[in-house]
Amino acid sequence: MSILFSEDQKTVHIRNASVSYVMEVVDGKYLVHRYFGKAIRAYRGCGEPHYFKRGYNTEHDCSIPNVSFDDFPFEYPIRGNGDFRIPAFAVTQESGVEFTELSFRSWKVLKGKPEIPKLPATFAGKAEAETLEIICEDPAAGIRVYLYYSVFEEKGIIARHQRVENTGNQIVSLQNVQSLSLELPARDYDFLSLYGTHAKEGNISRFSIHHGIQRIESVRGSSSPQHQPFFALMQPQTTENSGEVYGIHFIYSGNFLAQAEADQFGNVRAQIGIHPDTFCWRLAPGEVFDTPEAILNYSSQGLNGMSRNFHWLYQYHLMPDRFQGRNRPILLNSWEAMYYDVNLEKLEEQAELAKKLGVELFVLDDGWFRADNTSRTSMGDWKCNEKKLPGGIQKAAELIHGKGLQFGLWFEPEAICKSSELYQQHPDWALQVPGYQMTEGRHEYLLDLSRQEVREYLLSVLDFYLKDGTIDYVKWDMNRPLTDVNSMSLVREKKGEISHRYVLGLYEILERMTRKYPQVLIEGCSSGGARFDPGMLYYVAQNWASDNTDAFDRVQIQSGFSLIYPPIAIGSHVSITPNHQTGRSTSLNTRYQVSRLFNLGYELDLTKCTEEERSEIAGQIAEHKKERSWLQKAEFYRNETPNENYVSWLSTGKDKEECLVLIFQKFFNPLYAHGRFCLNGLNPECDYLETFSGKIYGGDELMEIGVSVPLIKEDFHVFTFHFVRESHREQSEKWY
Ligand code: GLA
């Protein structure tokens, strides 16, 4: 890893073994992009731009002949200077003028990676990363912008964010401060992103980009199930295992805009950042504004290469490191078994059975504080309903601990309902627009997290429950999008800041809570995967991926999320069949296999399972306990499949000594030939024992020829292979 300036200080080359990122300062003032992609040894000015004098265009004070700003690869573009493409930065000055011009001033290298105040961000030790800080300035407007580029020692990742400082004596309004802008050369690209809806998140969309702007966004207040704050640009021929990919992901949980513009010449500009439509930040003299971090991920090894980079980054440089080495507990969640109708007897019955089957954590979901068994009441007060749970949460926790299980509790801290005592006392604490009817979502409003007193109230509620240490796990839910986005306490000039201040307020609560109770494992949730983003993952060590627990749908949902998130971050539960969301029936084995490589849990009424089913579950749990210490840290791959009737996943231990392969046959269909699946992530030089069949194969054989499966007369069938490297066999526990 290195950040090298050329002798004349005109170019800078950020590099590690995987990637290079090159910028140049033209005429001492224009900061332009030169290259991002596979690592090169050194940059000596190769590929200099040649400009053609075009009509209906602008002329510039620039030493490059015929330069057109509409074709110039600005590193951090603004609008109004002759570049008519998407701008990364826009400011309104006090005079009302909507213009600024950023000129290069200086650059320097920082060891390690700076924190971003009040925002989640990837972290690294001093020896693990280096950061380039570039200063650009508009002295007339009194604006200084610091651009940050952090390169990690390992992997093709560059983390970026910006700081804006008001160095003048006028108040300016930031209208648009994107976290990342990237220039890519004119070529054909595909645009890949994840779209969805409640209970069907993480669907892959892929299309070839056309001239003009293509964008995905959220204006729902959270990152949303509609679009993950992620997209990738890649060569049309890129597959799971080959081809170039530029992945872009945003470490943020609120409104975002992600876009790519192919200009008239085919040059491509990609950006991600806070959505400018719902953002306007007033910056007084001396104040600074920090953008959230964006991740730039380059892979020359297809989508699997991109996923491995993201998985590594999030697992070791974003998610709470105190949980890194710890096995995740196998849990039983009460939701699909009881919904709101919880009581002490049911808890006791489930916990007793759960303990016998090997479950380690019981999570009491929604219902414990509700006056009745609906979502219509009680939200905001956080008082246990003692008719359901005499003795309160304390007693319930004691009961569960008494059965030898850890205890987890569900909260939806951000919500409030009209009938709550809290609303009666503090009607102004909800987001609302005076004079207009407030909009309900799941019979709730949202608290105004931009207010300090609201944040203190929520922290006091959490303190009340967490302080005696009886709660080991919190499921933090949020079940509606933001509407009526107005704060009763913010002055007129700051109204444009509310959406972002809501997210900052949420982060402050999570930061203070996790600092005070670091041992409490938090699961993020938002009606499933509606706020599943890397911003949340900085605080919560796992996220409930979807309210849809149907195994068939989960294969697609988890495959989609696996593009960016490591399996350990994705909660996956075995539930009852027919499935509550889809009515589909799948075997208990299929449901387990679908969850097994992820964060395994159960969400079903154990008293309604047959003896046989319970003993099958006990077997699954026993098996998972043996494998999870390597599986939860494994490298995850999506294997290429011969046709769309199959999906295949593979997890391999860090030193490629052990490997689990799952192949899902969606439907029985005699039209398909039997499938052959080339495996990823093995050592081609080693031999592997397949432990079910007792056969030995070469790693190269498995990677080049692959395993095959017969056509089975069964929908949703799963084939499982388990390989152990021959040299590793002796030491490994024989558990098959
Ligand atoms: C959301 C969550 C579910 C469950 C319910 C409870 O929908 O995604 O897992 O916790 O809320 O109301």
mmCIF file of N, CA, C and O in Angstrom, residues 415-451:
data_model
loop_
_atom_site.group_PDB
_atom_site.id
_atom_site.type_symbol
_atom_site.label_atom_id
_atom_site.label_comp_id
_atom_site.label_asym_id
_atom_site.label_seq_id
_atom_site.Cartn_x
_atom_site.Cartn_y
_atom_site.Cartn_z
ATOM 1 N N ALA A 415 -40.537 4.711 17.163
ATOM 2 C CA ALA A 415 -41.962 4.891 16.869
ATOM 3 C C ALA A 415 -42.751 5.385 18.080
ATOM 4 O O ALA A 415 -42.354 5.209 19.233
ATOM 5 N N ILE A 416 -43.897 5.984 17.784
ATOM 6 C CA ILE A 416 -44.793 6.469 18.830
ATOM 7 C C ILE A 416 -46.217 6.415 18.266
ATOM 8 O O ILE A 416 -46.410 6.658 17.069
ATOM 9 N N CYS A 417 -47.211 6.038 19.119
ATOM 10 C CA CYS A 417 -48.577 6.096 18.589
ATOM 11 C C CYS A 417 -49.379 7.139 19.355
ATOM 12 O O CYS A 417 -49.028 7.525 20.473
ATOM 13 N N LYS A 418 -50.471 7.548 18.742
ATOM 14 C CA LYS A 418 -51.217 8.696 19.254
ATOM 15 C C LYS A 418 -51.799 8.421 20.637
ATOM 16 O O LYS A 418 -51.915 9.330 21.473
ATOM 17 N N SER A 419 -52.160 7.148 20.889
ATOM 18 C CA SER A 419 -52.803 6.849 22.173
ATOM 19 C C SER A 419 -51.785 6.663 23.308
ATOM 20 O O SER A 419 -52.161 6.415 24.442
ATOM 21 N N SER A 420 -50.506 6.780 23.003
ATOM 22 C CA SER A 420 -49.510 6.538 24.055
ATOM 23 C C SER A 420 -49.476 7.691 25.059
ATOM 24 O O SER A 420 -49.840 8.827 24.728
ATOM 25 N N GLU A 421 -49.044 7.381 26.270
ATOM 26 C CA GLU A 421 -48.865 8.444 27.282
ATOM 27 C C GLU A 421 -47.809 9.434 26.800
ATOM 28 O O GLU A 421 -47.907 10.631 27.025
ATOM 29 N N LEU A 422 -46.797 8.892 26.135
ATOM 30 C CA LEU A 422 -45.718 9.765 25.660
ATOM 31 C C LEU A 422 -46.264 10.831 24.715
ATOM 32 O O LEU A 422 -45.890 12.002 24.802
ATOM 33 N N TYR A 423 -47.155 10.404 23.818
ATOM 34 C CA TYR A 423 -47.707 11.375 22.870
ATOM 35 C C TYR A 423 -48.572 12.406 23.604
ATOM 36 O O TYR A 423 -48.542 13.599 23.271
ATOM 37 N N GLN A 424 -49.329 11.927 24.618
ATOM 38 C CA GLN A 424 -50.172 12.872 25.376
ATOM 39 C C GLN A 424 -49.280 13.935 26.050
ATOM 40 O O GLN A 424 -49.616 15.109 26.068
ATOM 41 N N GLN A 425 -48.141 13.463 26.577
ATOM 42 C CA GLN A 425 -47.255 14.409 27.286
ATOM 43 C C GLN A 425 -46.445 15.291 26.336
ATOM 44 O O GLN A 425 -46.188 16.452 26.615
ATOM 45 N N HIS A 426 -46.015 14.692 25.218
ATOM 46 C CA HIS A 426 -45.109 15.429 24.306
ATOM 47 C C HIS A 426 -45.577 15.300 22.856
ATOM 48 O O HIS A 426 -44.876 14.694 22.032
ATOM 49 N N PRO A 427 -46.733 15.864 22.536
ATOM 50 C CA PRO A 427 -47.206 15.729 21.144
ATOM 51 C C PRO A 427 -46.215 16.299 20.131
ATOM 52 O O PRO A 427 -46.146 15.856 18.993
ATOM 53 N N ASP A 428 -45.413 17.267 20.568
ATOM 54 C CA ASP A 428 -44.457 17.897 19.649
ATOM 55 C C ASP A 428 -43.223 17.042 19.389
ATOM 56 O O ASP A 428 -42.369 17.416 18.586
ATOM 57 N N TRP A 429 -43.104 15.897 20.070
ATOM 58 C CA TRP A 429 -41.934 15.053 19.853
ATOM 59 C C TRP A 429 -42.038 14.216 18.575
ATOM 60 O O TRP A 429 -41.075 13.583 18.169
ATOM 61 N N ALA A 430 -43.224 14.166 17.987
ATOM 62 C CA ALA A 430 -43.366 13.387 16.747
ATOM 63 C C ALA A 430 -43.069 14.288 15.550
ATOM 64 O O ALA A 430 -43.341 15.490 15.584
ATOM 65 N N LEU A 431 -42.541 13.680 14.485
ATOM 66 C CA LEU A 431 -42.384 14.432 13.235
ATOM 67 C C LEU A 431 -43.766 14.824 12.756
ATOM 68 O O LEU A 431 -44.684 13.992 12.740
ATOM 69 N N GLN A 432 -43.968 16.069 12.377
ATOM 70 C CA GLN A 432 -45.304 16.517 11.967
ATOM 71 C C GLN A 432 -45.211 17.885 11.299
ATOM 72 O O GLN A 432 -44.259 18.641 11.530
ATOM 73 N N VAL A 433 -46.215 18.176 10.496
ATOM 74 C CA VAL A 433 -46.290 19.497 9.868
ATOM 75 C C VAL A 433 -47.523 20.183 10.445
ATOM 76 O O VAL A 433 -48.642 19.704 10.219
ATOM 77 N N PRO A 434 -47.338 21.245 11.223
ATOM 78 C CA PRO A 434 -48.489 21.882 11.869
ATOM 79 C C PRO A 434 -49.540 22.297 10.838
ATOM 80 O O PRO A 434 -49.208 22.777 9.761
ATOM 81 N N GLY A 435 -50.806 22.034 11.200
ATOM 82 C CA GLY A 435 -51.897 22.415 10.307
ATOM 83 C C GLY A 435 -52.276 21.322 9.323
ATOM 84 O O GLY A 435 -53.242 21.464 8.585
ATOM 85 N N TYR A 436 -51.515 20.235 9.295
ATOM 86 C CA TYR A 436 -51.824 19.126 8.390
ATOM 87 C C TYR A 436 -51.987 17.842 9.196
ATOM 88 O O TYR A 436 -51.351 17.677 10.241
ATOM 89 N N GLN A 437 -52.822 16.954 8.667
ATOM 90 C CA GLN A 437 -53.012 15.677 9.364
ATOM 91 C C GLN A 437 -51.728 14.840 9.281
ATOM 92 O O GLN A 437 -51.110 14.756 8.216
ATOM 93 N N MET A 438 -51.356 14.260 10.399
ATOM 94 C CA MET A 438 -50.140 13.439 10.404
ATOM 95 C C MET A 438 -50.405 12.107 9.702
ATOM 96 O O MET A 438 -51.500 11.572 9.772
ATOM 97 N N THR A 439 -49.392 11.587 9.068
ATOM 98 C CA THR A 439 -49.548 10.353 8.296
ATOM 99 C C THR A 439 -49.142 9.153 9.147
ATOM 100 O O THR A 439 -48.022 9.115 9.652
ATOM 101 N N GLU A 440 -50.051 8.199 9.279
ATOM 102 C CA GLU A 440 -49.714 6.996 10.046
ATOM 103 C C GLU A 440 -49.063 5.954 9.147
ATOM 104 O O GLU A 440 -49.328 5.902 7.949
ATOM 105 N N GLY A 441 -48.242 5.138 9.758
ATOM 106 C CA GLY A 441 -47.667 3.984 9.075
ATOM 107 C C GLY A 441 -47.638 2.892 10.122
ATOM 108 O O GLY A 441 -47.080 3.105 11.199
ATOM 109 N N ARG A 442 -48.235 1.777 9.849
ATOM 110 C CA ARG A 442 -48.408 0.703 10.837
ATOM 111 C C ARG A 442 -48.970 1.281 12.153
ATOM 112 O O ARG A 442 -48.506 0.971 13.242
ATOM 113 N N HIS A 443 -49.880 2.230 12.018
ATOM 114 C CA HIS A 443 -50.560 2.907 13.141
ATOM 115 C C HIS A 443 -49.586 3.708 14.000
ATOM 116 O O HIS A 443 -49.843 3.949 15.170
ATOM 117 N N GLU A 444 -48.488 4.115 13.412
ATOM 118 C CA GLU A 444 -47.458 4.816 14.195
ATOM 119 C C GLU A 444 -47.066 6.126 13.537
ATOM 120 O O GLU A 444 -47.212 6.289 12.330
ATOM 121 N N TYR A 445 -46.473 6.989 14.358
ATOM 122 C CA TYR A 445 -45.719 8.138 13.873
ATOM 123 C C TYR A 445 -44.264 7.886 14.273
ATOM 124 O O TYR A 445 -43.957 6.934 15.004
ATOM 125 N N LEU A 446 -43.405 8.797 13.818
ATOM 126 C CA LEU A 446 -41.999 8.629 14.206
ATOM 127 C C LEU A 446 -41.560 9.760 15.118
ATOM 128 O O LEU A 446 -41.993 10.910 14.958
ATOM 129 N N LEU A 447 -40.721 9.418 16.062
ATOM 130 C CA LEU A 447 -40.183 10.443 16.958
ATOM 131 C C LEU A 447 -39.158 11.291 16.207
ATOM 132 O O LEU A 447 -38.478 10.803 15.295
ATOM 133 N N ASP A 448 -39.058 12.517 16.643
ATOM 134 C CA ASP A 448 -38.146 13.456 15.999
ATOM 135 C C ASP A 448 -36.757 13.296 16.632
ATOM 136 O O ASP A 448 -36.433 13.926 17.636
ATOM 137 N N LEU A 449 -35.966 12.436 16.027
ATOM 138 C CA LEU A 449 -34.653 12.129 16.613
ATOM 139 C C LEU A 449 -33.663 13.276 16.469
ATOM 140 O O LEU A 449 -32.549 13.208 16.996
ATOM 141 N N SER A 450 -34.056 14.346 15.775
ATOM 142 C CA SER A 450 -33.152 15.505 15.706
ATOM 143 C C SER A 450 -33.158 16.252 17.044
ATOM 144 O O SER A 450 -32.306 17.104 17.276
ATOM 145 N N ARG A 451 -34.114 15.930 17.923
ATOM 146 C CA ARG A 451 -34.213 16.647 19.209
ATOM 147 C C ARG A 451 -33.415 15.926 20.293
ATOM 148 O O ARG A 451 -33.606 14.720 20.528
#
